[in-house]
Short mmCIF file of C-alpha atoms in Angstrom, two decimals:
data_model
loop_
_atom_site.label_atom_id
_atom_site.label_comp_id
_atom_site.label_asym_id
_atom_site.label_seq_id
_atom_site.Cartn_x
_atom_site.Cartn_y
_atom_site.Cartn_z
CA UNK A 791 9.23 -21.31 -4.46
CA UNK A 792 7.43 -20.02 -1.68
CA UNK A 793 6.63 -16.39 -2.11
CA UNK A 794 6.82 -15.54 1.46
CA UNK A 795 10.59 -16.69 1.67
CA UNK A 796 12.83 -14.04 1.17
CA UNK A 797 16.65 -15.64 -0.35
CA UNK A 798 19.23 -13.20 1.57
CA UNK A 799 16.59 -11.96 4.89
CA UNK A 800 19.83 -12.37 7.33
CA UNK A 801 21.97 -10.12 5.44
CA UNK A 802 20.71 -7.47 6.96
CA UNK A 803 20.76 -7.78 10.87
CA UNK A 804 20.69 -3.97 10.89
CA UNK A 805 16.85 -3.93 10.33
CA UNK A 806 13.63 -6.32 11.23
CA UNK A 807 13.50 -9.04 8.76
CA UNK A 808 11.32 -11.48 10.04
CA UNK A 809 8.18 -11.21 12.30
CA UNK A 810 7.10 -12.52 15.07
CA UNK A 811 4.88 -14.74 13.04
CA UNK A 812 7.48 -15.40 10.17
CA UNK A 813 6.86 -13.05 7.49
CA UNK A 814 8.91 -11.72 5.97
CA UNK A 815 9.78 -7.75 5.68
CA UNK A 816 11.30 -6.64 2.55
CA UNK A 817 14.43 -4.54 2.34
CA UNK A 818 16.77 -3.95 -0.24
CA UNK A 819 19.63 -6.49 0.42
CA UNK A 820 17.06 -9.03 1.32
CA UNK A 821 15.95 -10.76 -2.67
CA UNK A 822 17.31 -11.69 -5.16
CA UNK A 823 16.17 -9.76 -8.26
CA UNK A 824 17.04 -12.44 -10.80
CA UNK A 825 15.91 -15.30 -8.93
CA UNK A 826 12.55 -13.98 -8.76
CA UNK A 827 12.34 -12.43 -11.89
CA UNK A 828 12.73 -16.50 -13.66
CA UNK A 829 10.24 -17.53 -10.84
CA UNK A 830 7.41 -14.75 -11.52
CA UNK A 831 7.99 -14.87 -15.23
CA UNK A 832 6.94 -17.91 -15.76
CA UNK A 833 3.83 -17.35 -14.06
CA UNK A 834 2.30 -15.03 -16.55
CA UNK A 835 1.44 -12.46 -13.84
CA UNK A 836 -1.04 -9.71 -14.22
CA UNK A 837 -0.91 -7.25 -11.42
CA UNK A 838 -3.43 -4.15 -10.88
CA UNK A 839 -2.59 -0.90 -9.15
CA UNK A 840 -5.54 1.17 -7.87
CA UNK A 841 -5.38 4.83 -6.92
CA UNK A 842 -7.77 7.53 -6.26
CA UNK A 843 -7.81 11.23 -8.07
CA UNK A 844 -10.42 13.57 -7.43
CA UNK A 845 -10.20 17.43 -8.23
CA UNK A 846 -7.10 19.22 -7.06
CA UNK A 847 -5.23 15.97 -6.21
CA UNK A 848 -5.59 14.82 -9.77
CA UNK A 849 -4.20 18.21 -10.87
CA UNK A 850 -1.18 18.11 -8.50
CA UNK A 851 0.14 14.53 -8.10
CA UNK A 852 -1.80 12.10 -10.80
CA UNK A 853 0.70 13.08 -13.35
CA UNK A 854 3.81 12.35 -10.98
CA UNK A 855 2.20 9.16 -10.09
CA UNK A 856 1.11 7.96 -13.21
CA UNK A 857 4.26 8.67 -14.99
CA UNK A 858 6.88 7.09 -12.11
CA UNK A 859 4.47 4.29 -11.62
CA UNK A 860 4.67 3.90 -15.65
CA UNK A 861 8.41 3.22 -15.39
CA UNK A 862 9.04 1.67 -12.52
CA UNK A 863 6.50 -0.04 -10.70
CA UNK A 864 6.18 -3.65 -12.06
CA UNK A 865 8.67 -3.11 -14.88
CA UNK A 866 8.15 -6.46 -17.08
CA UNK A 867 5.23 -7.75 -16.14
CA UNK A 868 1.47 -7.57 -17.01
CA UNK A 869 0.14 -4.15 -15.17
CA UNK A 870 -3.56 -2.50 -15.02
CA UNK A 871 -3.72 0.94 -13.77
CA UNK A 872 -7.18 1.60 -12.26
CA UNK A 873 -7.69 5.11 -12.16
CA UNK A 874 -10.48 6.17 -9.73
CA UNK A 875 -11.71 9.79 -11.22
CA UNK A 876 -14.20 11.92 -11.32
CA UNK A 877 -15.58 13.60 -14.02
CA UNK A 878 -12.99 16.82 -13.69
CA UNK A 879 -9.58 14.92 -13.68
CA UNK A 880 -7.42 14.42 -17.05
CA UNK A 881 -5.39 12.00 -17.71
CA UNK A 882 -1.53 12.10 -18.45
CA UNK A 883 -0.41 11.38 -22.12
CA UNK A 884 1.86 8.16 -21.60
CA UNK A 885 3.55 6.45 -23.94
CA UNK A 886 1.92 3.11 -25.74
CA UNK A 887 2.99 -0.46 -24.09
CA UNK A 888 1.50 -3.38 -24.66
CA UNK A 889 2.51 -4.66 -21.02
CA UNK A 890 0.27 -1.09 -19.44
CA UNK A 891 -3.60 -1.43 -19.68
CA UNK A 892 -5.16 1.80 -18.28
CA UNK A 893 -8.83 2.13 -16.75
CA UNK A 894 -10.69 4.65 -15.64
CA UNK A 895 -13.64 3.84 -13.18
CA UNK A 896 -16.17 5.67 -11.93
CA UNK A 897 -16.36 7.07 -8.21
CA UNK A 898 -18.99 5.70 -6.43
CA UNK A 899 -20.01 7.78 -3.46
CA UNK A 900 -19.91 11.00 -2.53
CA UNK A 901 -15.89 13.07 -3.56
CA UNK A 902 -16.76 16.09 -0.93
CA UNK A 903 -17.15 13.14 1.83
CA UNK A 904 -14.71 11.04 4.15
CA UNK A 905 -11.74 10.26 1.58
CA UNK A 906 -11.00 6.91 2.47
CA UNK A 907 -14.39 5.63 2.58
CA UNK A 908 -15.17 7.19 -1.04
CA UNK A 909 -11.95 5.49 -2.50
CA UNK A 910 -12.47 2.06 -0.30
CA UNK A 911 -15.81 1.81 -0.96
CA UNK A 912 -15.85 2.15 -4.62
CA UNK A 913 -12.66 -0.17 -4.77
CA UNK A 914 -14.33 -2.45 -3.61
CA UNK A 915 -17.17 -2.50 -5.85
CA UNK A 916 -14.83 -2.47 -8.61
CA UNK A 917 -13.05 -5.69 -7.12
CA UNK A 918 -16.24 -7.57 -6.82
CA UNK A 919 -17.67 -6.66 -10.57
CA UNK A 920 -14.56 -7.52 -12.28
CA UNK A 921 -11.06 -6.80 -10.61
CA UNK A 922 -10.95 -10.42 -8.99
CA UNK A 923 -10.92 -11.72 -12.57
CA UNK A 924 -8.67 -9.53 -13.90
CA UNK A 925 -5.67 -9.56 -11.88
CA UNK A 926 -3.59 -12.08 -10.07
CA UNK A 927 -2.65 -9.03 -7.30
CA UNK A 928 -3.72 -5.81 -6.40
CA UNK A 929 -1.98 -2.65 -4.90
CA UNK A 930 -4.27 0.51 -3.63
CA UNK A 931 -1.83 3.10 -3.10
CA UNK A 932 -2.51 7.18 -2.71
CA UNK A 933 -1.85 9.36 -5.72
CA UNK A 934 0.59 11.73 -3.87
CA UNK A 935 3.17 9.22 -4.48
CA UNK A 936 6.42 9.21 -6.56
CA UNK A 937 8.09 5.90 -7.56
CA UNK A 938 11.90 6.41 -7.89
CA UNK A 939 13.15 3.02 -8.32
CA UNK A 940 11.67 -0.64 -9.00
CA UNK A 941 9.20 -1.56 -7.06
CA UNK A 942 9.06 -5.10 -8.14
CA UNK A 943 7.31 -8.72 -7.63
CA UNK A 944 9.41 -9.11 -4.20
CA UNK A 945 6.61 -7.21 -2.92
CA UNK A 946 3.88 -9.41 -4.01
CA UNK A 947 2.31 -11.44 -1.37
CA UNK A 948 -1.28 -12.56 -0.55
CA UNK A 949 -1.97 -9.94 2.02
CA UNK A 950 0.76 -7.42 1.82
CA UNK A 951 1.08 -4.28 4.61
CA UNK A 952 3.50 -0.82 4.38
CA UNK A 953 5.67 -0.05 7.13
CA UNK A 954 5.25 3.23 8.25
CA UNK A 955 8.57 5.17 7.66
CA UNK A 956 8.78 7.25 10.72
CA UNK A 957 6.85 4.85 13.29
CA UNK A 958 9.31 2.23 12.34
CA UNK A 959 11.95 3.91 14.16
CA UNK A 960 10.37 6.34 16.61
CA UNK A 961 8.63 2.93 17.58
CA UNK A 962 7.13 4.32 20.73
CA UNK A 963 3.86 6.58 21.61
CA UNK A 964 2.67 4.13 18.93
CA UNK A 965 -0.63 6.06 17.73
CA UNK A 966 -2.80 3.18 17.88
CA UNK A 967 -6.50 3.86 18.43
CA UNK A 968 -6.81 3.34 22.14
CA UNK A 969 -10.44 4.16 23.08
CA UNK A 970 -12.08 0.45 24.24
CA UNK A 971 -15.53 1.24 22.42
CA UNK A 972 -13.79 1.96 19.24
CA UNK A 973 -13.55 -1.06 16.52
CA UNK A 974 -9.84 0.07 15.58
CA UNK A 975 -9.00 -0.45 19.59
CA UNK A 976 -5.74 -1.97 20.17
CA UNK A 977 -5.44 -2.15 23.83
CA UNK A 978 -2.08 -0.55 25.98
CA UNK A 979 0.68 -2.57 25.66
CA UNK A 980 -0.32 -4.71 22.58
CA UNK A 981 0.63 -4.11 18.95
CA UNK A 982 2.73 -5.60 16.14
CA UNK A 983 4.11 -2.50 13.82
CA UNK A 984 2.42 0.86 12.84
CA UNK A 985 1.37 0.42 9.43
CA UNK A 986 1.18 3.04 7.20
CA UNK A 987 -2.42 3.66 5.06
CA UNK A 988 -1.02 4.97 1.59
CA UNK A 989 -0.10 1.23 0.53
CA UNK A 990 -1.94 -2.07 0.82
CA UNK A 991 -2.06 -4.85 -1.28
CA UNK A 992 -2.23 -8.82 -2.05
CA UNK A 993 -4.67 -11.05 -3.78
CA UNK A 994 -7.77 -9.00 -5.00
CA UNK A 995 -9.90 -11.50 -2.61
CA UNK A 996 -7.63 -10.67 0.28
CA UNK A 997 -8.02 -6.88 -0.43
CA UNK A 998 -11.54 -7.00 -0.49
CA UNK A 999 -12.04 -8.65 2.90
CA UNK A 1000 -9.59 -5.95 4.14
CA UNK A 1001 -11.89 -3.04 2.86
CA UNK A 1002 -14.84 -4.85 4.18
CA UNK A 1003 -13.39 -5.17 7.83
CA UNK A 1004 -12.22 -1.51 7.43
CA UNK A 1005 -16.10 -0.31 6.58
CA UNK A 1006 -17.30 -2.31 9.35
CA UNK A 1007 -15.13 -0.60 11.73
CA UNK A 1008 -16.20 2.60 10.55
CA UNK A 1009 -20.00 1.70 10.77
CA UNK A 1010 -19.45 0.13 14.42
CA UNK A 1011 -17.99 3.08 15.49
CA UNK A 1012 -20.14 6.03 13.80
CA UNK A 1013 -23.36 4.03 15.84
CA UNK A 1014 -21.19 4.54 18.97
CA UNK A 1015 -20.46 8.50 18.14
CA UNK A 1016 -16.99 7.75 17.49
CA UNK A 1017 -14.73 8.69 14.47
CA UNK A 1018 -11.37 6.60 14.07
CA UNK A 1019 -8.61 7.00 11.51
CA UNK A 1020 -8.85 5.05 8.76
CA UNK A 1021 -4.94 4.18 9.48
CA UNK A 1022 -6.03 3.22 13.01
CA UNK A 1023 -8.75 0.73 11.54
CA UNK A 1024 -6.33 -0.70 9.42
CA UNK A 1025 -3.58 -1.31 12.18
CA UNK A 1026 -6.08 -2.52 14.22
CA UNK A 1027 -7.37 -5.20 10.72
CA UNK A 1028 -3.56 -6.10 10.49
CA UNK A 1029 -3.48 -6.66 14.14
CA UNK A 1030 -5.73 -9.24 14.56
CA UNK A 1031 -5.60 -10.51 10.54
CA UNK A 1032 -0.82 -10.57 10.39
CA UNK A 1033 -0.27 -9.69 6.31
CA UNK A 1034 1.56 -12.09 4.96
CA UNK A 1035 4.14 -9.94 4.07
CA UNK A 1036 5.93 -6.45 5.12
CA UNK A 1037 7.01 -3.77 3.02
CA UNK A 1038 10.14 -1.76 4.80
CA UNK A 1039 9.83 2.24 4.87
CA UNK A 1040 11.98 1.98 1.41
CA UNK A 1041 8.82 1.43 -0.38
CA UNK A 1042 7.17 4.45 0.74
CA UNK A 1043 9.40 7.02 2.14
CA UNK A 1044 8.08 10.45 3.52
CA UNK A 1045 10.11 13.57 1.66
CA UNK A 1046 9.91 15.38 4.58
CA UNK A 1047 12.44 12.67 6.47
CA UNK A 1048 16.04 12.13 5.80
CA UNK A 1049 16.44 8.53 5.13
CA UNK A 1050 18.57 6.81 7.60
CA UNK A 1051 21.47 4.35 7.35
CA UNK A 1052 19.18 1.20 7.19
CA UNK A 1053 17.26 3.14 4.12
CA UNK A 1054 19.74 1.52 1.10
CA UNK A 1055 17.13 2.43 -1.43
CA UNK A 1056 13.79 4.85 -1.39
CA UNK A 1057 11.74 2.47 -4.06
CA UNK A 1058 9.15 5.32 -3.42
CA UNK A 1059 8.04 8.68 -1.99
CA UNK A 1060 5.01 9.79 -0.66
CA UNK A 1061 5.01 13.28 -0.79
CA UNK A 1062 4.04 15.05 2.23
CA UNK A 1063 2.56 18.17 1.61
CA UNK A 1064 -0.96 17.24 1.07
CA UNK A 1065 -2.16 14.49 3.74
CA UNK A 1066 -4.02 11.34 3.04
#
């Protein structure tokens, strides 16, 4: 079975379900849970979910994130939660589950500095140090997220990108980096989609390659006196390294927005009061 092929793709004529480079876009109604369950149930998979939560963000969001993820993220499959915290963070108490493992990872770098640099630098070290040997697929998400429905194996792929809830439907004046000297630059007239930086996923080494590309871009920009955003660097990476699977806005809906008719089932919401 080709896991990049989604049964039922043409049952959603109201949305984009296949990209120009033939990567599926996952919406409710484009996949068969029973078929995927039988296929992946034989694979003996372990999926990782990494989240960074420090200081006040841990206090505000970590318990909601963990409780909802424990219920809805890859239900029925082995999951390793990688919780990247500082010494000030307290983990919520969760019911024991033989399919759920929780690992607390020390943060590398200055937690008072750039959030994304801290997160990605630390995650890269942990992927090389042990994660690549522990899981088959890895997701990294921001902690200001509440899972509401099944976030399942339909999302698995070699390189997974999340479509941005606002910019997917607006689809004009996309906020790509346009300064030619920036490593994140996508020239005017070019670009595919605008991706949400709060979710990335894929095979662990694919995630590592993305992180390395981001860090190289930041270093390049710093030397040139530029400071583009993490999300713009991410969009440049996916423009030049096409993702093999895209998640619809249903998988990262913004609570500040009213879901349009195309959004059939919100899998997770991103709380909008704290900006990542």
